[in-house]
Structures are given as C-alpha cells and as structure tokens.
Amino acid sequence: MTTQELKKLNEDLWSAATKMRADSDLKLNEIDTPILGLIFLKFADNKYTLVEKDIDAELKKQENSRRQRPVDEIAIEKCGFYLPRKARYNYLLNLPEEKDIAKAIKEAMDEIESFKPELKDVLPQDEYFALSRIDSSLLKTLLKNFSDIPVTASGDIFGKIYEFFLGKFAMSEGQGGGEFYTPTSVVKYMVEVIEPYQGTVFDPACGSGGMFVQCSNFVDRRKTKQSTTEEKDLFVYGAEKTLATVKLAKMNIVVNGLRGSIKQANAYYEDAHDSFGKFDYIMANPPFNVKDVNYDRIKEDKRFSTYGIPQNKSAKTKKKKEGEVNLVPNGNYLWINLFATSLKPNGKAALVMPNSASDARHSERDIRETLIKKGLISQMVTLSSNMFNTVTLPASLWFFDKSKEVIDFETEKDKIKILFVDARNVYRQIDRAHREFTQEQIWNLGVITSLHHKKEHRFMGLVHQYIESVQSTFHYCKESYEQFTETYDELAIAFSKWYLQADISKAQKKRANEEQLSDFVINHKKFEQDSPYISVFVKAEKALNEYFKKGDSKNSSQRKLTEILTAFDTEKKAVKKDFDKQFRNFEKLHKFAEKELRDKDDKVWKALPSLKNLRRLLDAFIEYTNEQINREPIVTDETEGKSAIYFAKQIQWLQERFPEGKYEDVIGLCKVASYDDIEEQDFSLNSGRYVGVVIEEDGMTEEEFLNSISKLSSNLFELNKDSEVLSSNIKLNLTKIVSNEN
C-alpha cells in the first residue's frame, strides 16, 4: 500500500466516522472508542486470516492423536490470539440488517476476551448499543467501510491508521494530537540505533503503543532463519495516564503479537512497574515542557532525584505562602532522569526531547553535566523541523547507554565520548508542511552509529544490500532507453517520409529549411546499440555480475563498483540532456508542421505516430534513470518503486562520507566529542555546536543543487529563445501595420 493509497483509505474511513456521528446523537469523543474497536477487530481478522492455513494444518496433523490440542491453544501459539467463528469480521459484515448487530459485536468482543485474559475489560462492548440506538443501519455501514482495509495490511499500517484517527479525535477535542504518538519514521530510527532484539522494553508515556510496534517490526526484520520460536522474546511495559488510550495500547500490542503489561498511571506520581534499574530498553516521546508537576510530591523519589531535580533558583530561599505549591519549572529533565534511572546495567534508551532541552540553563544544566560525567549519554541527534504531524517544534533524540557508565570520573574521564549527529538536512518532503525519513535514510543514519561502535561489517552489509537493489532494478534503465529510442526513430522516419512525399509548396519548404527542420528529419540517424550510453550500461552490468560472482563484499571492491556506477550515472545525464534537446526539436517541428505544412486530407500526416507517445516514453526513461524517484515508497516493500540510480546514490552518499568504511567525523553531519570538547561548550548537547556548519540549508546535496541549477538554466535558455522569436514577430507585424497605414 503506497502512502497515497493509505492517505485515501484514512480519509475514507474518517469520512465514514464523521457521517456516523452526524447520523447519531453522539459527540465525537463518544464514538472514538467503538470505532477504534472495529479497526482492531478488522486488523485482528486480517492477521488471523494470514495464519489460518497454518492453524488448520497443525490441527489436521494432530488428528486422532492423544496429544491433540484445542484450536484456541494452537491459534494463540501461531497468532497471539484466537478468533471464534462469530468473532470473524466477515461473519459480522454479512449479518442481515434485521439482526441485532450491536449485540453480535458485543458477543464477538466478549469471546475474544475470554481466550485472551490480557484483553479483559479492554475491548469496547456496550458502546455499540449507543451507536445503533437511533439508526440500526449505522453499524452495518461502518463494518462495510472498514472492510476496505486490505488483508495484507501490516501492523505498521494498523499503527498509521490508529495514529491518523487518534490525531483527528484529539484535535477535534481541542488537544494537541501529537501527544499520542511519534511519527513512524522517527521511531524506526530510534529502534535502529538501540536495537531491541530481546528483553524488556519500557515506555512510561506509551500512548497507543507505537514504540512497541516498531520494536516488534525490528525483530521481525532481523530475525534469523535459524529461529525456532514463534513468540518474540520481548516483553513490553507501558504507562499512560488516560484509560481510553491504555485500552488502545493493549489492543495494539495484542494485534502485533507482543506480550506486555500496560497500566494506567501518571508517571510523575506513580511508579506502575517499579521501574528503577529494571529495563533493558526504554523508548518514549514524553510530553514536552510540562510546568505543573508538584515538586514536593516527587522530591524524594529516586527515579527523579538520583541526578538532581530541576527547580527555580528562588525556590530554596523564597518563603512559601500557606497553601502554595512548589512546582518544577519544566518537566523535561524529570523524564530524562526517569529514563536514566530505569535502565539495567547494560540498558539502552532513546527518547524525544525539544531542542531547548539540549541547552537548558540553571539547574537543568547542572543535571546535564552530571549525566555527561556519568558517561550515560551515548548519542545526540538533531532532527529537521516539521517531522511531527501536529507541531513544527524542532526536536532532538537523546540516546543513553548504561554499559558506558563511568564509575570514577577523575580516572575515567577519557572514556566519555558522545556521538553527535546533525540530521536537519536528512529528510523527504511529504508535502509543504511535513517531512519524514525514508527507509534508506534511516539505515544510512543508523550505520553511522554502527561505525562509531567499530561494527564496520554493518556498513559493508548495507552497501551490499544497496548493490543488490541496483542489480534488481538495473534492467529498467535499458528497457526504458530502448523503448524511447525505438519510438524516436519511428517518429523521425515518419516525419521524413511525410516531408518528402507531402504536397508542400516551395515557400513552405524554404521556411522549413530556414528553421533547419528538414535537415533534422531527413539526416536523422537511428540510435545504434553501440552508443556511448549502451556501452557504459554494458560495462556497469558486467561489473555488477562480476561483483556477485566473486562474492567479495569488501569496501575496496564496493568502491571500485561504485566508480563504474557513477560513470554510468554521469553518462546517463549526458544522454538525458541530448534526449531533451532532440525532443524539443521534435516539438518545434510538430508546431511548424501544424502551422505551415499540414494538409488536413494528407494521409501521410494522419499516419504519423503520436508525439504524446514519445513524450510518455521519454518521461518513463527519465523516471527510471533519474537520480531522485518521485513515486511514493511502498509500505510492504521498502525498496519497490525506486530506481537503480536511486540506490547507487545511497551508496555514493555513504562512501563519500566514509570512504574507508570506518567511522570518521564528517563536517555538517557527525562528530564524536570528548569530555573536554563538551566542557568547552559549557555542557551543551546541541549537535550543531560540534559537527560544524551545514552548507546546504535547503537540504540539497551539492550534486542535487547543481542539477537543479542546470534545469533552471536550460529552461531560461529556451524562454530566451522564445522571447527572441516573439520579439521578432512583434517587430515584423508592427512594420507591416505601419507600412499599410502609409
């Protein structure tokens, strides 16, 4: 499912939800739970459908066996839950309208809960009676609309639909919307850095559980073929202050096959999971800049006090009035403390914070200094603005690694190193107001961390992966080229034939010769298979085959191949430029023929191939060989819809910055700072202070900028030519007018 298809599906589902609200007597905040419950039911049914054959096969295998297990036990093992017949989506969808559908949905939810204790009292049940109170057909309509969610839709899409609906409901209720979730691409990057393969994952502000889902997806992607266990070795712990959101999170982790414990709690005042020193991984996007936390209620809590609690300068000396409450000036560092203190000795954490937290002053600066001296902060990443759907506030990612903790600062100061990454110019523009990471950008940024950790094999493995993608998409370049040149030759020959055979006056032929159009078609030579482009194509294809034949994925071999791919890309640009020029000649000839030479009864003219067909094939060639593919990425296959050149660009991006396949500081991108470096910056954790000045403020690479200028220059050149012709015609016409008047 492409991004555009998902967007349309979201809009259709939301349209159905708002129509239902208009047809009922309920407020918008009264329909969110039952609607999200039906979305859960649809996704649960989708997942169950995908493993149903495995469940049936296991049942048949155990037929007449003394050890035969019940179907629900097998289903839970294979799928994580069991759906009885009357809880299947199609059963409910196909119920006749005279049936009590609200009652049927309630019974379905009740049956699911009976086989999955974790969902007890979580799924909506009685809420469906309120929806059908005025119009009994509303639920039937809603079931039909939600049936459009494709069976192959992954848990990732499930989270995106949840995300969309949660944001809509929240904004309709006058809330910030963004408090519920973090954009998927940002979460994917956080997961890529901390790599939660197995163990316990904690999110004290879990919202609908999106962080947990991405952890699950990460494990699925990295799972080895030797894995024999069906169940993921992950256990998730979450806390959320809103009960309705807690229920959503529970539904979300169940449909994604995760085990976990989600509790309702206000993390400032309640330690729902006894979190101190307990977890392997922590991931969270907590609410920013909260200013109403009661200092007196948390000052003795070791979760917050271990590294210091933020407080106003005057709080210690100012005499408190009767009934007055001491407030923490900003809650950001309470969350930072919570993550640092909740880790096991080898634990890792990733959290989202506003950029302002990286440079906060006063007591927050002192806490930051303490954390740095403890060696807990392993990496800082500055994100581009507009990465979040409902706010433009720029944010940073903080990464902790408890295994790097410094016991004695005086003797271990040299061990303190922090990797700073400035990712402000790394993004894909979705629309005017929103940006995201592509999957390749996530991998490219993630491999910087791997190189910093001396895992050079990850770098070469990623480059190898891109080379595989180049090979699998390389044939499109040649096919598009051949389609274009065949049609180009056909059209040129047809124009030439028409020009020579048509009944054209001497004056018209003279005009055509003056425009150099007759020479263009009469002297046209067919594109040969040994053209420079084809020879470079053959060389690149041969180099790819040799690379895979040798099985040598060392950095030196990869760089040698990249040089050939770069030469191919350079030649492709020259050919594209020539194609553009030739096509403009065709357009010019066509316009001239339309105006000066056309004979409406000319059969040769009518037999000419369509110029539009040539334009389409030219566009296809340019699309497949262009350095930036504009088509939307495919959700189910992150590499589909992208060209060989696109993947070659990813290789070039990596090798230009890390030519030896090892970590090195890159101006404008990354820098490993020592304790002395950080102390010199007064313990600021703002990446921009360390990595250097970013030249490409518009997010373009140097090559992309030059390509853009080249296109603009070409357009300007053509406009100037048109202007000269227009000016000449105006002058000629004015002369004729003046002559006639005289």
XYZ file of C-alpha atoms in Angstrom:
742
model
C 0.000 0.000 0.000
C 1.512 3.314 -1.072
C 1.445 6.447 1.047
C -1.189 7.942 -1.252
C -3.373 4.828 -1.005
C -3.068 4.880 2.770
C -3.962 8.581 2.811
C -7.093 7.919 0.752
C -8.060 4.994 2.981
C -7.656 7.160 6.086
C -9.766 9.905 4.570
C -12.480 7.431 3.526
C -12.566 5.874 6.995
C -12.687 9.278 8.657
C -15.465 10.375 6.326
C -17.450 7.298 7.346
C -16.836 8.028 11.025
C -17.932 11.661 10.815
C -21.024 10.686 8.800
C -21.902 8.200 11.502
C -21.543 10.922 14.089
C -23.842 13.185 12.072
C -26.433 10.397 11.829
C -26.348 9.650 15.561
C -26.895 11.656 18.727
C -23.364 11.123 19.987
C -20.483 13.547 20.398
C -17.246 12.911 18.544
C -15.461 11.897 21.742
C -18.144 9.252 22.304
C -17.528 7.414 19.053
C -13.721 7.153 19.113
C -13.599 4.032 21.301
C -16.136 1.920 19.342
C -14.630 2.998 16.010
C -11.083 2.121 17.056
C -12.501 -1.138 18.441
C -13.786 -2.063 14.973
C -10.438 -1.128 13.432
C -8.834 -3.503 15.948
C -11.299 -6.229 15.008
C -10.532 -5.814 11.299
C -6.779 -5.965 11.800
C -7.089 -8.905 14.172
C -9.103 -10.718 11.500
C -6.521 -9.784 8.835
C -3.705 -11.249 10.876
C -5.710 -14.349 11.748
C -6.513 -14.906 8.055
C -2.806 -14.889 7.171
C -2.012 -17.728 9.624
C -5.291 -19.640 9.344
C -3.815 -22.259 6.991
C -1.008 -22.941 9.492
C -3.568 -23.362 12.281
C -5.653 -25.786 10.180
C -2.540 -27.717 9.132
C -1.492 -28.162 12.765
C -4.994 -29.347 13.674
C -5.001 -31.885 10.850
C -1.547 -33.074 11.800
C -2.758 -33.843 15.314
C -5.953 -35.617 14.221
C -6.686 -38.758 16.276
C -3.634 -38.043 18.401
C -3.759 -38.425 22.152
C -1.912 -35.113 22.433
C -4.278 -33.159 20.217
C -4.582 -29.589 21.474
C -7.661 -27.396 21.192
C -7.827 -24.952 18.295
C -7.638 -21.881 20.555
C -4.342 -23.060 22.049
C -2.818 -23.592 18.593
C -4.154 -20.232 17.361
C -2.672 -18.361 20.310
C 0.686 -20.020 19.637
C 0.614 -19.141 15.936
C -1.139 -15.786 16.028
C -1.162 -14.497 19.603
C -4.954 -14.699 19.932
C -7.939 -16.796 18.850
C -10.952 -15.635 16.845
C -14.027 -17.889 17.133
C -16.347 -18.049 14.104
C -18.756 -15.452 15.463
C -15.874 -13.052 16.110
C -14.695 -13.106 12.482
C -15.102 -9.844 10.622
C -16.878 -11.325 7.611
C -19.381 -13.076 9.868
C -20.363 -9.733 11.374
C -20.228 -7.979 7.996
C -22.603 -10.480 6.392
C -25.205 -10.489 9.134
C -28.632 -9.488 7.797
C -29.711 -5.965 8.746
C -32.634 -7.240 10.804
C -30.146 -8.870 13.187
C -29.027 -7.018 16.302
C -25.513 -6.171 15.055
C -24.605 -4.231 18.210
C -25.309 -7.358 20.259
C -23.327 -9.508 17.815
C -20.286 -7.210 18.055
C -20.505 -7.198 21.862
C -20.587 -11.012 21.885
C -17.642 -11.148 19.477
C -15.546 -8.860 21.688
C -16.543 -10.868 24.747
C -15.433 -14.135 23.090
C -12.060 -12.667 22.105
C -11.500 -11.520 25.693
C -12.432 -14.956 27.053
C -9.498 -16.512 25.173
C -7.105 -13.618 25.821
C -7.134 -12.586 29.512
C -4.872 -9.597 28.786
C -7.784 -8.007 26.945
C -10.277 -8.423 29.776
C -12.393 -5.250 30.065
C -10.359 -3.626 27.282
C -12.422 -4.109 24.131
C -15.500 -1.910 23.670
C -18.793 -3.780 24.015
C -21.809 -1.881 25.338
C -20.695 1.241 23.398
C -22.120 -0.283 20.196
C -25.671 -0.155 21.534
C -25.423 3.632 21.794
C -24.267 3.839 18.170
C -27.278 1.933 16.865
C -29.882 3.489 19.171
C -31.241 5.944 16.573
C -30.284 4.217 13.316
C -29.735 0.447 13.350
C -28.009 0.551 9.934
C -25.073 2.693 11.153
C -23.000 -0.247 12.373
C -23.625 -2.165 9.154
C -22.379 0.812 7.138
C -19.336 1.195 9.353
C -18.450 -2.501 9.011
C -18.675 -2.171 5.225
C -16.393 0.873 5.191
C -13.742 -0.708 7.395
C -13.760 -3.863 5.262
C -11.711 -1.840 2.721
C -8.616 -2.223 4.925
C -6.615 -4.772 2.881
C -5.921 -8.223 4.322
C -2.197 -7.784 3.648
C -2.050 -4.520 5.628
C 0.739 -4.890 8.156
C 0.785 -3.909 11.805
C 2.726 -0.873 10.622
C -0.309 0.308 8.646
C -2.519 -0.589 11.599
C -0.459 1.837 13.686
C -0.668 4.511 10.983
C -4.464 4.273 10.860
C -4.548 4.381 14.662
C -2.225 7.382 14.501
C -4.475 9.159 11.997
C -7.663 8.558 13.995
C -6.087 9.441 17.330
C -4.805 12.692 15.887
C -8.215 13.515 14.400
C -10.058 12.728 17.629
C -7.549 14.660 19.711
C -7.656 17.765 17.510
C -11.451 17.642 17.429
C -11.414 17.728 21.211
C -9.069 20.737 21.229
C -5.984 18.757 22.308
C -2.558 18.758 20.783
C -2.996 15.491 18.931
C 0.767 14.890 18.792
C 0.837 13.828 22.437
C -0.397 10.390 21.455
C 2.235 9.231 19.005
C 5.596 9.776 17.360
C 5.957 9.663 13.553
C 6.775 6.145 12.412
C 9.983 7.062 10.576
C 11.425 8.739 13.700
C 10.577 5.698 15.837
C 12.173 3.399 13.250
C 15.406 5.369 13.520
C 15.337 5.223 17.334
C 14.888 1.450 17.126
C 17.663 1.170 14.536
C 20.101 2.754 16.992
C 19.270 0.891 20.226
C 18.451 -2.470 18.531
C 15.967 -4.059 20.951
C 16.439 -7.713 19.936
C 15.140 -9.216 23.165
C 14.391 -8.369 26.775
C 12.166 -5.791 28.421
C 11.057 -2.536 26.789
C 9.606 0.323 28.822
C 7.659 3.374 27.650
C 6.316 5.462 30.559
C 4.297 7.655 28.159
C 3.287 4.919 25.730
C 0.182 6.438 24.132
C -1.274 3.818 21.792
C 1.906 1.700 21.885
C 3.565 2.764 18.636
C 7.091 2.422 20.075
C 6.392 -1.198 20.983
C 5.077 -1.997 17.500
C 8.257 -0.700 15.863
C 10.357 -2.789 18.264
C 8.336 -5.790 17.138
C 8.842 -4.920 13.460
C 12.585 -4.529 14.043
C 12.793 -8.031 15.500
C 10.804 -9.419 12.557
C 13.205 -7.817 10.061
C 16.324 -9.039 11.842
C 15.017 -12.493 12.731
C 17.406 -15.238 11.571
C 16.348 -18.270 9.554
C 17.586 -20.465 12.385
C 14.993 -19.021 14.763
C 12.737 -21.787 16.050
C 10.497 -19.856 18.409
C 7.227 -18.402 17.178
C 6.982 -15.962 20.058
C 9.133 -12.856 20.231
C 11.498 -12.703 23.170
C 10.284 -9.220 24.044
C 8.123 -8.123 26.943
C 6.782 -4.585 26.869
C 5.825 -2.383 29.800
C 3.853 0.789 29.309
C 2.189 3.501 31.349
C -0.366 6.040 30.174
C -2.499 8.377 32.244
C -5.635 8.192 30.057
C -7.665 4.973 30.432
C -9.057 5.045 26.879
C -5.524 5.277 25.471
C -4.375 2.433 27.740
C -7.039 0.240 26.173
C -5.877 1.211 22.680
C -2.293 0.325 23.565
C -3.401 -3.082 24.841
C -5.283 -3.748 21.599
C -2.270 -2.609 19.588
C 0.262 -4.914 21.237
C -2.097 -7.899 21.005
C -2.746 -7.499 17.284
C 1.026 -7.208 16.752
C 1.818 -10.393 18.665
C 3.526 -8.797 21.668
C 3.355 -9.768 25.313
C 3.190 -6.951 27.770
C 1.745 -5.041 30.645
C 0.136 -1.649 30.026
C -1.132 0.198 33.095
C -2.949 3.427 33.706
C -0.668 5.734 35.671
C 0.605 9.283 35.916
C 4.352 8.660 35.623
C 5.236 11.725 37.723
C 3.500 10.402 40.829
C 3.013 6.674 40.192
C 5.687 4.053 39.577
C 3.385 1.491 37.941
C 6.135 -1.001 37.067
C 8.654 -0.490 39.886
C 10.938 0.881 37.190
C 14.182 1.783 38.997
C 17.034 -0.194 37.346
C 14.606 -2.669 35.803
C 14.579 -2.434 31.994
C 16.781 -3.444 29.064
C 15.403 -0.774 26.758
C 13.456 2.441 27.156
C 11.781 4.349 24.340
C 9.485 7.316 24.743
C 8.226 10.593 23.378
C 7.019 12.224 26.617
C 5.001 15.455 26.744
C 7.288 18.479 26.320
C 7.755 21.404 28.695
C 5.216 20.411 31.364
C 5.191 23.105 34.084
C 2.660 21.896 36.654
C 4.476 18.997 38.360
C 4.340 19.223 42.166
C 7.938 19.408 43.394
C 7.105 18.305 46.941
C 5.475 15.095 45.690
C 8.474 13.930 43.679
C 11.494 15.371 45.518
C 12.138 12.132 47.469
C 11.523 9.810 44.500
C 14.841 8.235 43.498
C 13.623 7.938 39.911
C 13.922 11.728 39.663
C 16.321 12.718 42.434
C 19.302 10.473 41.567
C 20.819 13.038 39.207
C 19.062 16.124 40.549
C 15.593 17.640 40.223
C 15.057 20.852 38.232
C 13.914 23.752 40.412
C 13.696 27.511 40.283
C 16.643 29.465 41.691
C 14.418 31.257 44.136
C 12.677 28.084 45.343
C 15.256 27.409 48.046
C 15.210 30.908 49.539
C 11.686 32.044 48.830
C 9.313 31.594 51.750
C 6.299 29.570 50.673
C 2.883 31.007 51.407
C 0.245 28.898 53.094
C -1.385 26.554 50.559
C 1.148 27.438 47.867
C 2.545 24.507 45.833
C 6.159 24.332 44.711
C 6.238 23.470 41.001
C 9.041 22.018 38.910
C 9.874 24.783 36.364
C 9.968 22.312 33.462
C 9.256 18.573 33.371
C 11.683 17.705 30.572
C 14.538 16.767 32.893
C 12.210 14.715 35.086
C 11.679 12.457 32.081
C 15.388 12.449 31.274
C 16.083 11.390 34.870
C 13.397 8.701 34.700
C 14.953 7.114 31.618
C 18.455 7.207 33.037
C 17.419 5.601 36.335
C 15.144 2.925 34.834
C 17.903 1.162 32.894
C 19.611 -2.086 33.828
C 23.445 -2.013 33.973
C 23.657 -2.731 30.204
C 20.425 -1.000 29.235
C 19.854 1.451 26.386
C 17.344 4.263 25.974
C 16.055 6.510 23.193
C 13.840 9.486 23.866
C 12.471 12.545 22.086
C 13.085 15.959 23.598
C 12.610 19.542 22.367
C 15.816 21.171 21.134
C 15.620 23.633 24.014
C 16.424 20.841 26.478
C 19.880 20.409 24.916
C 20.929 23.914 26.029
C 18.681 24.482 29.064
C 20.328 26.586 31.769
C 20.375 26.803 35.584
C 19.550 23.582 37.480
C 18.880 21.695 34.234
C 22.382 22.484 33.029
C 23.759 21.026 36.294
C 21.769 17.813 35.798
C 23.064 17.574 32.234
C 26.642 17.966 33.443
C 26.110 15.159 35.951
C 24.712 12.819 33.288
C 27.636 13.605 30.995
C 30.186 12.984 33.746
C 28.486 9.663 34.465
C 29.021 8.692 30.815
C 25.348 7.788 30.355
C 24.642 9.835 27.223
C 25.930 7.982 24.168
C 24.450 9.899 21.234
C 22.559 13.080 20.377
C 20.669 13.636 17.120
C 19.119 16.894 15.929
C 16.070 16.397 13.712
C 14.693 18.629 10.987
C 11.675 20.776 11.782
C 8.233 19.605 10.574
C 8.945 15.958 11.349
C 5.920 15.767 13.649
C 2.385 15.852 12.284
C 0.783 18.393 14.599
C 3.682 20.590 15.724
C 6.574 22.297 13.947
C 8.697 22.393 17.108
C 12.221 21.121 16.294
C 13.252 18.146 18.381
C 16.310 16.108 19.301
C 16.809 12.441 20.069
C 18.714 11.507 23.220
C 20.347 8.080 23.476
C 21.602 6.512 26.719
C 23.888 3.509 27.134
C 24.240 2.351 30.732
C 27.072 -0.036 29.817
C 29.278 3.035 29.240
C 28.669 4.375 32.754
C 31.719 5.930 34.381
C 32.332 4.829 37.962
C 35.228 7.183 38.808
C 35.151 10.383 36.771
C 38.677 11.512 37.684
C 40.331 8.347 36.359
C 37.881 7.505 33.560
C 37.236 10.947 32.064
C 38.853 9.936 28.767
C 36.201 7.239 28.303
C 33.452 9.825 27.958
C 32.572 10.157 24.278
C 29.299 11.330 22.740
C 28.370 10.882 19.089
C 26.635 13.988 17.720
C 24.599 13.686 14.515
C 23.041 16.674 12.771
C 20.158 15.247 10.690
C 18.447 18.561 9.954
C 19.157 18.168 6.228
C 18.216 14.498 6.063
C 14.539 14.065 5.225
C 11.978 13.514 2.489
C 9.436 16.272 1.948
C 5.954 14.703 2.102
C 4.048 17.900 1.481
C 4.520 21.589 2.165
C 4.278 21.182 5.938
C 5.516 17.652 6.674
C 8.752 15.712 6.410
C 9.882 12.188 7.204
C 12.855 9.848 6.912
C 12.881 7.402 4.014
C 13.810 3.837 4.939
C 17.202 4.323 3.287
C 17.856 7.489 5.291
C 17.072 5.558 8.467
C 19.574 2.872 7.508
C 22.200 5.433 6.440
C 21.941 7.350 9.720
C 21.807 4.132 11.718
C 25.007 2.818 10.156
C 26.860 5.898 11.456
C 26.209 4.584 14.958
C 27.423 1.124 13.900
C 30.663 2.561 12.521
C 31.158 4.513 15.752
C 30.861 1.192 17.606
C 33.525 -0.374 15.323
C 30.955 -2.548 13.523
C 32.326 -1.925 10.037
C 30.655 -5.084 8.709
C 27.301 -3.305 9.089
C 28.477 -0.579 6.713
C 29.645 -3.045 4.069
C 26.488 -5.086 4.581
C 24.294 -2.058 3.917
C 26.289 -1.111 0.811
C 25.970 -4.725 -0.383
C 22.214 -4.542 0.168
C 22.034 -1.409 -1.967
C 24.132 -3.086 -4.688
C 21.629 -5.954 -4.736
C 18.845 -3.401 -5.212
C 20.825 -1.756 -8.027
C 21.150 -5.078 -9.811
C 17.471 -5.987 -9.391
C 16.292 -2.661 -10.883
C 19.085 -2.051 -13.418
C 17.284 -3.582 -16.407
C 14.613 -0.876 -16.254
C 17.144 1.706 -17.409
C 17.956 -0.192 -20.589
C 14.336 -1.113 -21.304
C 13.208 2.495 -20.984
C 16.091 3.684 -23.145
C 15.270 1.156 -25.867
C 11.546 1.968 -25.810
C 12.313 5.655 -26.176
C 14.859 5.302 -28.996
C 12.625 2.915 -30.968
C 9.725 5.375 -30.882
C 12.079 8.280 -31.514
C 13.465 6.592 -34.638
C 9.975 5.667 -35.790
C 8.725 9.234 -35.452
C 11.786 10.739 -37.172
C 11.424 8.376 -40.131
C 7.707 9.105 -40.364
C 8.311 12.867 -40.355
C 10.979 12.471 -43.020
C 8.688 10.324 -45.180
C 5.861 12.807 -44.831
C 8.094 15.775 -45.616
C 9.432 14.149 -48.775
C 6.088 12.847 -50.010
C 3.595 15.515 -48.977
C 2.475 18.215 -51.380
C 4.417 21.096 -49.873
C 4.940 24.368 -51.655
C 8.417 25.741 -52.354
C 7.769 28.625 -49.983
C 6.838 26.230 -47.205
C 9.907 24.095 -47.855
C 12.042 27.207 -47.782
C 10.593 28.098 -44.387
C 11.291 24.581 -43.171
C 14.881 24.780 -44.399
C 15.335 28.140 -42.690
C 14.181 26.553 -39.431
C 16.646 23.685 -40.099
C 13.787 21.262 -39.615
C 14.100 19.388 -42.870
C 17.749 18.522 -42.208
C 16.793 17.359 -38.736
C 14.445 14.648 -40.005
C 15.996 13.834 -43.386
C 19.506 13.354 -41.947
C 18.360 11.603 -38.772
C 20.431 8.542 -37.923
C 18.980 5.720 -35.888
C 20.316 5.192 -32.392
C 22.895 2.418 -32.502
C 23.316 -0.295 -29.912
C 26.995 0.657 -29.561
C 26.133 4.219 -28.480
C 28.141 5.597 -25.531
C 25.196 5.117 -23.212
C 24.757 1.453 -24.100
C 28.490 0.764 -23.801
C 28.569 2.277 -20.313
C 25.409 0.338 -19.468
C 27.060 -2.924 -20.574
C 30.169 -2.086 -18.557
C 28.123 -1.404 -15.433
C 26.078 -4.576 -15.889
C 29.249 -6.602 -16.357
C 30.790 -5.073 -13.215
C 27.683 -5.956 -11.193
C 27.775 -9.563 -12.392
C 31.491 -9.864 -11.576
C 30.924 -8.418 -8.092
C 28.321 -11.051 -7.239
C 30.263 -13.838 -8.955
C 33.350 -13.156 -6.841
C 31.283 -12.777 -3.673
C 33.731 -10.146 -2.469
C 31.867 -7.525 -0.451
C 34.934 -5.766 0.937
C 34.950 -1.988 0.961
C 37.618 -1.782 -1.771
C 35.563 -3.955 -4.139
C 32.433 -1.983 -3.397
C 34.183 1.313 -4.078
C 35.522 0.007 -7.409
C 31.992 -0.954 -8.442
C 30.648 2.407 -7.287
C 33.108 4.216 -9.599
C 31.608 2.348 -12.558
C 28.053 3.060 -11.403
C 28.958 6.736 -11.022
C 30.362 6.779 -14.569
C 27.100 5.234 -15.762
C 25.121 7.911 -13.925
C 27.274 10.652 -15.486
C 26.783 9.250 -18.984
C 23.059 8.880 -18.305
C 22.866 12.597 -17.551
C 24.569 13.441 -20.848
C 22.160 11.196 -22.746
C 19.193 12.686 -20.906
C 20.380 16.176 -21.872
C 20.675 15.097 -25.506
C 17.225 13.486 -25.383
C 15.723 16.669 -24.012
C 17.328 18.671 -26.831
C 16.136 16.257 -29.517
C 12.641 16.198 -28.093
C 12.470 19.988 -28.214
C 13.406 19.713 -31.913
C 10.526 17.330 -32.428
C 8.150 19.695 -30.679
C 9.387 22.567 -32.794
C 8.947 20.556 -35.986
C 5.481 19.460 -34.932
C 4.371 23.036 -34.223
C 5.813 24.216 -37.558
C 4.084 21.400 -39.425
C 0.801 22.148 -37.654
C 1.003 25.800 -38.589
C 2.687 25.861 -42.007
C 2.659 22.478 -43.655
C -0.371 20.487 -42.580
C -2.832 19.303 -45.184
C -5.964 18.046 -43.433
C -6.511 15.469 -46.159
C -2.916 14.296 -46.124
C -2.983 10.556 -45.346
C 0.751 10.519 -44.606
C 0.232 13.201 -41.934
C -2.608 11.237 -40.349
C -0.401 8.143 -40.193
C 2.270 9.896 -38.116
C 2.943 8.324 -34.671
C 1.695 10.332 -31.732
C 4.071 12.893 -30.333
C 2.375 12.315 -26.975
C 3.541 8.694 -27.100
C 7.123 9.875 -27.451
C 6.643 12.255 -24.530
C 5.323 9.401 -22.394
C 8.270 7.166 -23.234
C 10.739 9.983 -22.652
C 9.170 10.573 -19.235
C 9.419 6.841 -18.491
C 13.101 6.844 -19.397
C 13.804 9.895 -17.273
C 11.804 8.455 -14.356
C 13.706 5.188 -14.264
C 17.101 6.794 -14.661
C 16.615 9.977 -12.691
C 18.625 10.397 -9.509
C 15.523 11.084 -7.404
C 12.475 8.867 -7.948
C 9.261 10.742 -7.202
C 6.980 7.781 -6.726
C 5.818 7.028 -3.200
C 7.654 4.261 -1.334
C 5.757 1.009 -0.914
C 4.904 0.215 2.712
C 5.093 -3.565 2.334
C 8.358 -3.479 0.375
C 10.678 -0.609 1.229
C 12.714 -0.964 -1.998
C 9.895 -1.249 -4.537
C 9.247 1.727 -6.783
C 12.821 3.052 -6.669
C 15.412 3.019 -9.440
C 18.902 1.601 -9.793
C 20.245 5.145 -9.816
C 18.398 5.880 -6.577
C 20.196 3.031 -4.797
C 23.509 3.949 -6.418
C 23.019 7.400 -4.878
C 22.659 5.816 -1.442
C 25.974 4.017 -1.934
C 27.635 7.244 -3.059
C 26.216 9.109 -0.044
C 27.778 6.589 2.318
C 31.116 6.156 0.566
C 31.688 9.875 0.046
C 31.380 10.398 3.798
C 33.094 7.202 4.982
C 35.482 6.264 2.132
C 37.445 3.752 4.204
C 34.337 2.037 5.517
C 35.253 3.237 9.012
C 33.923 5.968 11.245
C 35.299 9.473 10.783
C 33.950 12.893 11.704
C 32.067 14.490 8.798
C 31.594 18.260 8.786
C 27.923 19.107 8.879
C 26.869 15.536 9.715
C 28.595 13.843 12.648
C 31.272 14.315 15.296
C 32.490 12.260 18.250
C 33.092 14.747 21.041
C 35.308 14.165 24.050
C 34.555 15.348 27.562
C 36.905 18.302 27.042
C 35.048 19.280 23.860
C 31.736 19.209 25.706
C 33.060 21.071 28.734
C 34.364 23.767 26.389
C 30.783 24.204 25.114
C 29.522 24.548 28.709
C 27.923 21.080 28.543
C 25.620 21.940 25.673
C 24.242 18.886 23.846
C 23.254 20.775 20.715
C 24.686 18.830 17.751
C 25.189 21.971 15.661
C 27.874 23.186 18.071
C 30.042 20.150 17.357
C 29.516 18.909 13.790
C 30.135 22.249 12.072
C 28.227 24.475 9.684
C 25.722 22.901 7.343
C 26.123 24.491 3.905
C 23.026 23.019 2.251
C 20.375 24.872 4.223
C 17.773 23.767 1.672
C 18.516 20.114 2.337
C 20.083 19.544 -1.119
C 23.381 17.835 -1.710
C 25.877 19.674 -3.891
C 25.020 17.429 -6.843
C 21.275 17.929 -6.391
C 21.829 21.698 -6.250
C 23.870 21.648 -9.481
C 21.237 19.517 -11.205
C 18.555 21.962 -10.147
C 20.566 24.937 -11.444
C 21.185 23.070 -14.717
C 17.458 22.505 -15.236
C 16.663 26.128 -14.450
C 19.388 27.305 -16.838
C 18.019 25.096 -19.603
C 14.511 26.448 -19.072
C 15.836 30.017 -19.075
C 17.700 29.380 -22.336
C 14.532 28.121 -24.018
C 12.472 31.011 -22.698
C 15.049 33.481 -24.010
C 14.883 31.849 -27.456
C 11.093 32.029 -27.433
C 11.333 35.653 -26.347
C 13.614 36.458 -29.286
C 11.187 34.839 -31.758
C 8.250 36.655 -30.186
C 10.117 39.973 -30.270
C 10.991 39.425 -33.937
C 7.378 38.636 -34.827
C 6.119 41.719 -32.987
C 8.656 43.885 -34.803
C 7.676 42.344 -38.157
C 3.965 42.807 -37.529
C 4.423 46.391 -36.385
C 6.404 47.103 -39.540
C 3.580 45.658 -41.667
C 0.990 47.728 -39.813
C 3.000 50.911 -40.280
C 3.583 50.102 -43.971
C -0.125 49.529 -44.575
C -1.017 52.812 -42.877
C 1.395 54.699 -45.105
